[in-house]
mmCIF file of C-alpha atoms and ligand atoms in Angstrom:
data_model
loop_
_atom_site.group_PDB
_atom_site.id
_atom_site.type_symbol
_atom_site.label_atom_id
_atom_site.label_comp_id
_atom_site.label_asym_id
_atom_site.label_seq_id
_atom_site.Cartn_x
_atom_site.Cartn_y
_atom_site.Cartn_z
ATOM 1 C CA UNK A 17 -0.169 55.758 -2.061
ATOM 2 C CA UNK A 18 -0.567 52.159 -3.265
ATOM 3 C CA UNK A 19 -0.364 51.479 -7.099
ATOM 4 C CA UNK A 20 -1.955 48.142 -8.208
ATOM 5 C CA UNK A 21 0.069 47.248 -11.322
ATOM 6 C CA UNK A 22 -0.418 44.675 -13.974
ATOM 7 C CA UNK A 23 2.926 42.974 -14.618
ATOM 8 C CA UNK A 24 1.859 41.367 -17.988
ATOM 9 C CA UNK A 25 1.814 37.729 -18.945
ATOM 10 C CA UNK A 26 5.514 36.923 -18.393
ATOM 11 C CA UNK A 27 7.949 38.646 -20.948
ATOM 12 C CA UNK A 28 9.302 41.543 -18.880
ATOM 13 C CA UNK A 29 8.956 44.098 -21.727
ATOM 14 C CA UNK A 30 5.173 43.452 -21.690
ATOM 15 C CA UNK A 31 4.497 45.661 -18.696
ATOM 16 C CA UNK A 32 3.212 49.106 -19.539
ATOM 17 C CA UNK A 33 5.478 52.236 -19.471
ATOM 18 C CA UNK A 34 3.371 53.497 -16.514
ATOM 19 C CA UNK A 35 3.714 50.331 -14.620
ATOM 20 C CA UNK A 36 7.479 50.178 -15.205
ATOM 21 C CA UNK A 37 7.786 53.812 -13.946
ATOM 22 C CA UNK A 38 5.762 53.008 -10.767
ATOM 23 C CA UNK A 39 8.208 49.982 -10.136
ATOM 24 C CA UNK A 40 11.234 52.282 -10.608
ATOM 25 C CA UNK A 41 9.815 54.833 -8.059
ATOM 26 C CA UNK A 42 8.496 52.358 -5.433
ATOM 27 C CA UNK A 43 9.728 52.226 -1.909
ATOM 28 C CA UNK A 44 7.944 48.862 -1.296
ATOM 29 C CA UNK A 45 6.906 46.199 -3.833
ATOM 30 C CA UNK A 46 4.545 43.214 -3.045
ATOM 31 C CA UNK A 47 4.646 40.919 -5.972
ATOM 32 C CA UNK A 48 2.621 37.824 -6.894
ATOM 33 C CA UNK A 49 5.666 35.435 -6.909
ATOM 34 C CA UNK A 50 3.859 32.404 -8.244
ATOM 35 C CA UNK A 51 3.466 34.001 -11.772
ATOM 36 C CA UNK A 52 5.145 37.410 -11.951
ATOM 37 C CA UNK A 53 8.452 37.222 -13.922
ATOM 38 C CA UNK A 54 11.100 38.149 -11.153
ATOM 39 C CA UNK A 55 13.164 39.892 -13.976
ATOM 40 C CA UNK A 56 10.692 42.791 -13.497
ATOM 41 C CA UNK A 57 12.027 43.343 -9.966
ATOM 42 C CA UNK A 58 15.373 44.415 -11.650
ATOM 43 C CA UNK A 59 13.510 47.751 -12.344
ATOM 44 C CA UNK A 60 13.259 48.470 -8.617
ATOM 45 C CA UNK A 61 15.663 50.756 -6.639
ATOM 46 C CA UNK A 62 18.292 48.993 -4.723
ATOM 47 C CA UNK A 63 16.727 50.131 -1.357
ATOM 48 C CA UNK A 64 13.313 48.955 -2.434
ATOM 49 C CA UNK A 65 11.784 46.584 0.091
ATOM 50 C CA UNK A 66 10.477 43.537 -1.904
ATOM 51 C CA UNK A 67 7.919 40.915 -0.609
ATOM 52 C CA UNK A 68 6.611 37.857 -2.371
ATOM 53 C CA UNK A 69 2.724 37.709 -1.698
ATOM 54 C CA UNK A 70 2.747 33.934 -2.696
ATOM 55 C CA UNK A 71 4.076 33.335 0.922
ATOM 56 C CA UNK A 72 1.584 35.867 2.573
ATOM 57 C CA UNK A 73 -2.089 35.989 3.519
ATOM 58 C CA UNK A 74 -4.319 38.957 2.663
ATOM 59 C CA UNK A 75 -3.788 40.294 6.306
ATOM 60 C CA UNK A 76 -0.056 40.109 5.942
ATOM 61 C CA UNK A 77 -0.235 42.090 2.663
ATOM 62 C CA UNK A 78 -2.484 44.612 4.274
ATOM 63 C CA UNK A 79 -0.078 44.966 7.303
ATOM 64 C CA UNK A 80 2.897 45.624 4.898
ATOM 65 C CA UNK A 81 0.896 48.239 2.863
ATOM 66 C CA UNK A 82 -0.306 49.924 6.108
ATOM 67 C CA UNK A 83 3.064 50.082 7.617
ATOM 68 C CA UNK A 84 4.599 51.522 4.393
ATOM 69 C CA UNK A 85 1.792 54.076 4.294
ATOM 70 C CA UNK A 86 2.336 55.158 7.816
ATOM 71 C CA UNK A 87 5.889 56.036 6.816
ATOM 72 C CA UNK A 88 4.705 58.029 3.810
ATOM 73 C CA UNK A 89 6.100 55.489 1.402
ATOM 74 C CA UNK A 90 4.982 54.445 -2.087
ATOM 75 C CA UNK A 91 3.845 50.770 -2.584
ATOM 76 C CA UNK A 92 3.466 48.866 -5.776
ATOM 77 C CA UNK A 93 1.180 45.773 -5.627
ATOM 78 C CA UNK A 94 2.348 43.826 -8.591
ATOM 79 C CA UNK A 95 -0.141 41.310 -10.114
ATOM 80 C CA UNK A 96 0.253 38.949 -12.881
ATOM 81 C CA UNK A 97 -1.310 39.824 -16.345
ATOM 82 C CA UNK A 98 -4.131 42.345 -15.741
ATOM 83 C CA UNK A 99 -5.130 42.784 -12.103
ATOM 84 C CA UNK A 100 -8.865 42.727 -12.992
ATOM 85 C CA UNK A 101 -8.824 39.052 -14.063
ATOM 86 C CA UNK A 102 -8.604 36.586 -11.229
ATOM 87 C CA UNK A 103 -6.496 39.064 -9.446
ATOM 88 C CA UNK A 104 -7.998 38.956 -5.876
ATOM 89 C CA UNK A 105 -7.682 42.758 -5.928
ATOM 90 C CA UNK A 106 -11.158 43.842 -4.916
ATOM 91 C CA UNK A 107 -10.706 42.487 -1.234
ATOM 92 C CA UNK A 108 -7.520 44.550 -0.986
ATOM 93 C CA UNK A 109 -9.118 47.659 -2.336
ATOM 94 C CA UNK A 110 -12.049 47.301 0.048
ATOM 95 C CA UNK A 111 -9.669 47.080 3.024
ATOM 96 C CA UNK A 112 -7.671 50.039 1.808
ATOM 97 C CA UNK A 113 -10.969 51.969 1.550
ATOM 98 C CA UNK A 114 -11.841 51.083 5.091
ATOM 99 C CA UNK A 115 -8.398 52.156 6.160
ATOM 100 C CA UNK A 116 -8.596 55.432 4.234
ATOM 101 C CA UNK A 117 -5.565 54.626 2.061
ATOM 102 C CA UNK A 118 -5.455 55.950 -1.455
ATOM 103 C CA UNK A 119 -4.703 53.675 -4.452
ATOM 104 C CA UNK A 120 -4.956 53.568 -8.082
ATOM 105 C CA UNK A 121 -4.689 50.810 -10.866
ATOM 106 C CA UNK A 122 -2.475 50.530 -13.742
ATOM 107 C CA UNK A 123 -3.765 47.813 -16.266
ATOM 108 C CA UNK A 124 -1.534 45.072 -17.739
ATOM 109 C CA UNK A 125 -1.612 42.705 -20.689
ATOM 110 C CA UNK A 126 -3.599 39.681 -19.548
ATOM 111 C CA UNK A 127 -2.432 36.125 -20.317
ATOM 112 C CA UNK A 128 -5.400 35.796 -22.853
ATOM 113 C CA UNK A 129 -3.814 38.464 -24.908
ATOM 114 C CA UNK A 130 -0.457 36.775 -24.581
ATOM 115 C CA UNK A 131 -2.050 33.459 -25.578
ATOM 116 C CA UNK A 132 -3.755 34.864 -28.758
ATOM 117 C CA UNK A 133 -0.292 36.415 -29.705
ATOM 118 C CA UNK A 134 1.393 32.987 -29.188
ATOM 119 C CA UNK A 135 -1.018 31.378 -31.563
ATOM 120 C CA UNK A 136 -1.174 34.453 -33.887
ATOM 121 C CA UNK A 137 -4.959 34.289 -33.754
ATOM 122 C CA UNK A 138 -7.973 36.628 -33.332
ATOM 123 C CA UNK A 139 -10.692 35.624 -30.817
ATOM 124 C CA UNK A 140 -13.507 37.507 -32.655
ATOM 125 C CA UNK A 141 -14.076 36.604 -36.336
ATOM 126 C CA UNK A 142 -16.895 37.755 -38.298
ATOM 127 C CA UNK A 143 -19.374 34.827 -39.002
ATOM 128 C CA UNK A 144 -17.638 32.713 -36.327
ATOM 129 C CA UNK A 145 -17.918 34.373 -32.929
ATOM 130 C CA UNK A 146 -18.214 37.913 -31.729
ATOM 131 C CA UNK A 147 -17.966 37.149 -27.971
ATOM 132 C CA UNK A 148 -15.300 35.926 -25.787
ATOM 133 C CA UNK A 149 -16.296 33.915 -22.596
ATOM 134 C CA UNK A 150 -13.517 34.089 -19.978
ATOM 135 C CA UNK A 151 -14.095 31.584 -17.375
ATOM 136 C CA UNK A 152 -12.589 28.715 -15.205
ATOM 137 C CA UNK A 153 -13.543 25.247 -13.979
ATOM 138 C CA UNK A 154 -14.872 25.187 -10.478
ATOM 139 C CA UNK A 155 -11.988 23.987 -8.245
ATOM 140 C CA UNK A 156 -11.298 24.832 -4.606
ATOM 141 C CA UNK A 157 -12.813 28.261 -5.615
ATOM 142 C CA UNK A 158 -16.301 27.492 -6.566
ATOM 143 C CA UNK A 159 -17.999 28.790 -9.694
ATOM 144 C CA UNK A 160 -21.787 29.826 -9.562
ATOM 145 C CA UNK A 161 -23.892 26.953 -11.115
ATOM 146 C CA UNK A 162 -25.380 29.280 -13.685
ATOM 147 C CA UNK A 163 -21.904 29.834 -15.069
ATOM 148 C CA UNK A 164 -21.211 26.192 -15.593
ATOM 149 C CA UNK A 165 -18.878 25.251 -18.513
ATOM 150 C CA UNK A 166 -21.789 23.318 -20.090
ATOM 151 C CA UNK A 167 -24.123 26.404 -20.015
ATOM 152 C CA UNK A 168 -21.400 28.519 -21.759
ATOM 153 C CA UNK A 169 -20.575 25.809 -24.234
ATOM 154 C CA UNK A 170 -24.175 26.017 -25.447
ATOM 155 C CA UNK A 171 -23.276 29.463 -26.832
ATOM 156 C CA UNK A 172 -20.545 28.171 -29.111
ATOM 157 C CA UNK A 173 -18.643 31.418 -28.549
ATOM 158 C CA UNK A 174 -14.897 31.730 -28.154
ATOM 159 C CA UNK A 175 -13.955 30.376 -24.659
ATOM 160 C CA UNK A 176 -10.826 31.173 -22.788
ATOM 161 C CA UNK A 177 -10.340 28.974 -19.601
ATOM 162 C CA UNK A 178 -8.044 30.263 -16.925
ATOM 163 C CA UNK A 179 -7.036 28.096 -13.915
ATOM 164 C CA UNK A 180 -8.317 24.842 -15.387
ATOM 165 C CA UNK A 181 -5.581 22.783 -16.832
ATOM 166 C CA UNK A 182 -5.342 20.662 -13.667
ATOM 167 C CA UNK A 183 -8.964 19.646 -14.381
ATOM 168 C CA UNK A 184 -8.626 19.214 -17.991
ATOM 169 C CA UNK A 185 -10.237 15.772 -18.357
ATOM 170 C CA UNK A 186 -13.339 16.963 -16.677
ATOM 171 C CA UNK A 187 -13.296 20.179 -18.656
ATOM 172 C CA UNK A 188 -13.010 18.326 -21.938
ATOM 173 C CA UNK A 189 -16.139 16.169 -20.942
ATOM 174 C CA UNK A 190 -18.119 19.340 -19.922
ATOM 175 C CA UNK A 191 -17.273 21.217 -23.164
ATOM 176 C CA UNK A 192 -18.548 18.244 -25.190
ATOM 177 C CA UNK A 193 -21.549 17.632 -22.862
ATOM 178 C CA UNK A 194 -22.519 21.398 -23.349
ATOM 179 C CA UNK A 195 -22.529 21.120 -27.013
ATOM 180 C CA UNK A 196 -19.152 21.577 -28.594
ATOM 181 C CA UNK A 197 -18.537 19.124 -31.397
ATOM 182 C CA UNK A 198 -15.501 16.926 -30.406
ATOM 183 C CA UNK A 199 -13.723 18.085 -33.585
ATOM 184 C CA UNK A 200 -13.992 21.782 -32.607
ATOM 185 C CA UNK A 201 -10.471 23.278 -32.767
ATOM 186 C CA UNK A 202 -8.870 24.001 -29.403
ATOM 187 C CA UNK A 203 -5.428 24.914 -28.066
ATOM 188 C CA UNK A 204 -3.468 24.993 -24.832
ATOM 189 C CA UNK A 205 -0.960 27.776 -24.376
ATOM 190 C CA UNK A 206 1.505 27.108 -21.647
ATOM 191 C CA UNK A 207 3.541 30.183 -20.238
ATOM 192 C CA UNK A 208 2.463 32.589 -22.991
ATOM 193 C CA UNK A 209 5.239 35.068 -23.868
ATOM 194 C CA UNK A 210 7.812 33.274 -21.452
ATOM 195 C CA UNK A 211 10.967 31.789 -23.152
ATOM 196 C CA UNK A 212 9.520 28.274 -22.564
ATOM 197 C CA UNK A 213 6.171 29.091 -24.026
ATOM 198 C CA UNK A 214 4.281 26.284 -25.646
ATOM 199 C CA UNK A 215 1.401 26.833 -28.047
ATOM 200 C CA UNK A 216 -0.304 23.426 -28.649
ATOM 201 C CA UNK A 217 -3.191 23.143 -31.196
ATOM 202 C CA UNK A 218 -5.691 20.190 -30.917
ATOM 203 C CA UNK A 219 -9.277 19.360 -31.043
ATOM 204 C CA UNK A 220 -11.685 19.541 -28.012
ATOM 205 C CA UNK A 221 -11.670 15.655 -27.834
ATOM 206 C CA UNK A 222 -7.905 15.748 -27.520
ATOM 207 C CA UNK A 223 -7.424 18.431 -24.860
ATOM 208 C CA UNK A 224 -6.629 16.140 -21.921
ATOM 209 C CA UNK A 225 -4.311 13.872 -24.159
ATOM 210 C CA UNK A 226 -2.537 17.009 -25.434
ATOM 211 C CA UNK A 227 -1.824 18.457 -21.980
ATOM 212 C CA UNK A 228 -0.487 15.056 -20.746
ATOM 213 C CA UNK A 229 1.635 14.412 -23.804
ATOM 214 C CA UNK A 230 3.309 17.805 -23.428
ATOM 215 C CA UNK A 231 3.470 17.714 -19.586
ATOM 216 C CA UNK A 232 1.422 20.855 -19.057
ATOM 217 C CA UNK A 233 0.045 20.939 -15.545
ATOM 218 C CA UNK A 234 -0.165 24.609 -14.722
ATOM 219 C CA UNK A 235 0.308 28.181 -16.010
ATOM 220 C CA UNK A 236 -1.800 27.484 -19.139
ATOM 221 C CA UNK A 237 -4.830 28.740 -20.902
ATOM 222 C CA UNK A 238 -7.187 26.539 -22.767
ATOM 223 C CA UNK A 239 -8.819 28.090 -25.756
ATOM 224 C CA UNK A 240 -11.849 26.612 -27.584
ATOM 225 C CA UNK A 241 -13.710 27.593 -30.653
ATOM 226 C CA UNK A 242 -14.072 28.138 -34.405
ATOM 227 C CA UNK A 243 -11.732 31.047 -34.248
ATOM 228 C CA UNK A 244 -8.979 28.555 -34.288
ATOM 229 C CA UNK A 245 -10.240 27.121 -37.499
ATOM 230 C CA UNK A 246 -9.821 28.126 -41.152
ATOM 231 C CA UNK A 247 -13.270 29.780 -42.017
ATOM 232 C CA UNK A 248 -14.503 33.236 -41.246
ATOM 233 C CA UNK A 249 -16.080 36.183 -43.184
ATOM 234 C CA UNK A 250 -13.987 39.218 -44.079
ATOM 235 C CA UNK A 251 -14.607 42.361 -42.044
ATOM 236 C CA UNK A 252 -17.149 45.024 -42.983
ATOM 237 C CA UNK A 253 -14.771 47.571 -41.697
ATOM 238 C CA UNK A 254 -12.275 47.255 -44.483
ATOM 239 C CA UNK A 255 -14.702 46.239 -47.067
ATOM 240 C CA UNK A 256 -14.383 48.628 -50.136
ATOM 241 C CA UNK A 257 -18.289 48.574 -50.456
ATOM 242 C CA UNK A 258 -18.826 49.607 -46.805
ATOM 243 C CA UNK A 259 -18.786 53.282 -45.815
ATOM 244 C CA UNK A 260 -17.498 54.421 -42.447
ATOM 245 C CA UNK A 261 -17.123 57.888 -40.732
ATOM 246 C CA UNK A 262 -13.612 57.956 -42.190
ATOM 247 C CA UNK A 263 -14.055 56.573 -45.671
ATOM 248 C CA UNK A 264 -16.713 56.564 -48.364
ATOM 249 C CA UNK A 265 -17.997 53.358 -50.028
ATOM 250 C CA UNK A 266 -16.582 52.478 -53.345
ATOM 251 C CA UNK A 267 -18.570 50.558 -55.988
HETATM 252 N N1 SAH B 318 -4.530 38.257 -13.702
HETATM 253 C C1 SAH B 318 -3.917 37.231 -14.663
HETATM 254 C C2 SAH B 318 -4.556 35.874 -14.343
HETATM 255 C C3 SAH B 318 -4.387 35.361 -12.937
HETATM 256 S S1 SAH B 318 -4.925 33.774 -12.658
HETATM 257 C C4 SAH B 318 -4.099 37.658 -16.140
HETATM 258 O O1 SAH B 318 -4.761 38.546 -16.317
HETATM 259 O O2 SAH B 318 -3.519 36.935 -16.941
HETATM 260 C C5 SAH B 318 -3.574 32.639 -12.945
HETATM 261 C C6 SAH B 318 -3.884 31.803 -14.213
HETATM 262 O O3 SAH B 318 -3.709 32.668 -15.345
HETATM 263 C C7 SAH B 318 -2.987 30.714 -14.475
HETATM 264 O O4 SAH B 318 -3.410 29.599 -13.606
HETATM 265 C C8 SAH B 318 -3.108 30.385 -15.875
HETATM 266 O O5 SAH B 318 -4.327 29.718 -16.173
HETATM 267 C C9 SAH B 318 -3.230 31.749 -16.444
HETATM 268 N N2 SAH B 318 -1.979 32.397 -16.765
HETATM 269 C C10 SAH B 318 -1.232 33.344 -16.204
HETATM 270 N N3 SAH B 318 -0.123 33.741 -16.967
HETATM 271 C C11 SAH B 318 -0.056 32.868 -17.994
HETATM 272 C C12 SAH B 318 0.733 32.669 -19.172
HETATM 273 N N4 SAH B 318 1.812 33.454 -19.283
HETATM 274 N N5 SAH B 318 0.390 31.746 -19.997
HETATM 275 C C13 SAH B 318 -0.665 31.058 -19.931
HETATM 276 N N6 SAH B 318 -1.544 31.197 -18.843
HETATM 277 C C14 SAH B 318 -1.301 31.989 -17.938
#
């Protein structure tokens, strides 16, 4: 059996109880060493075989999983954040399906949740934005043209950009070319939930300057939108004049 497990964004106590239990039981752990906090490996049994997938190819990961499986062992494939966001898990699952190997998935706290917590902010505010666009700049991994930053920027929704801090000058230009006012509030969150976390607020026109001034070159999210500002409408859900299935309206 293979368990795909989300490790969370960094702080070791942000893994789920289920994920921690899988780690404690595992015979083999293959972890994404570029971002997973190695402190989590302290949960593993002493005789657990541990491999860092940052030094491996997909084929090598599959070899490890298959040989563990042939010996009836349990493997944890530990991914950073939540495995469903830029996790490269689908290609592993498809190969496991082909090989007839069973697997399941244990979700994790994604970095975008960690970043909102670092800023003490809410992505969806009434009257401001009710949508979150999770995307990235095209880099060595291309992004379909219809998903360009410019086209998303036109919506003025909350934007969360993964894997893009290395291209932040270009990103800043694209956000403004797509329609964000240069004064739109923005933030860069470096290593959310790690001890050396940095949560930097700025405006869209200052994104590149802010990253440079704070020496942020990787492991960061870029957040853009009015949700970082001061104005919003209060919720209907907790409005005394609004009735819900749990509570009647009061005059
Ligand atoms: N599956 C992960 C994302 C993997 S892609 C998740 O759900 O969070 C790797 C990118 O995620 C990094 O380049 C960076 O943009 C972002 N990232 C991962 N951990 C982060 C953290 N603790 N703080 C800020 N950004 C992070």
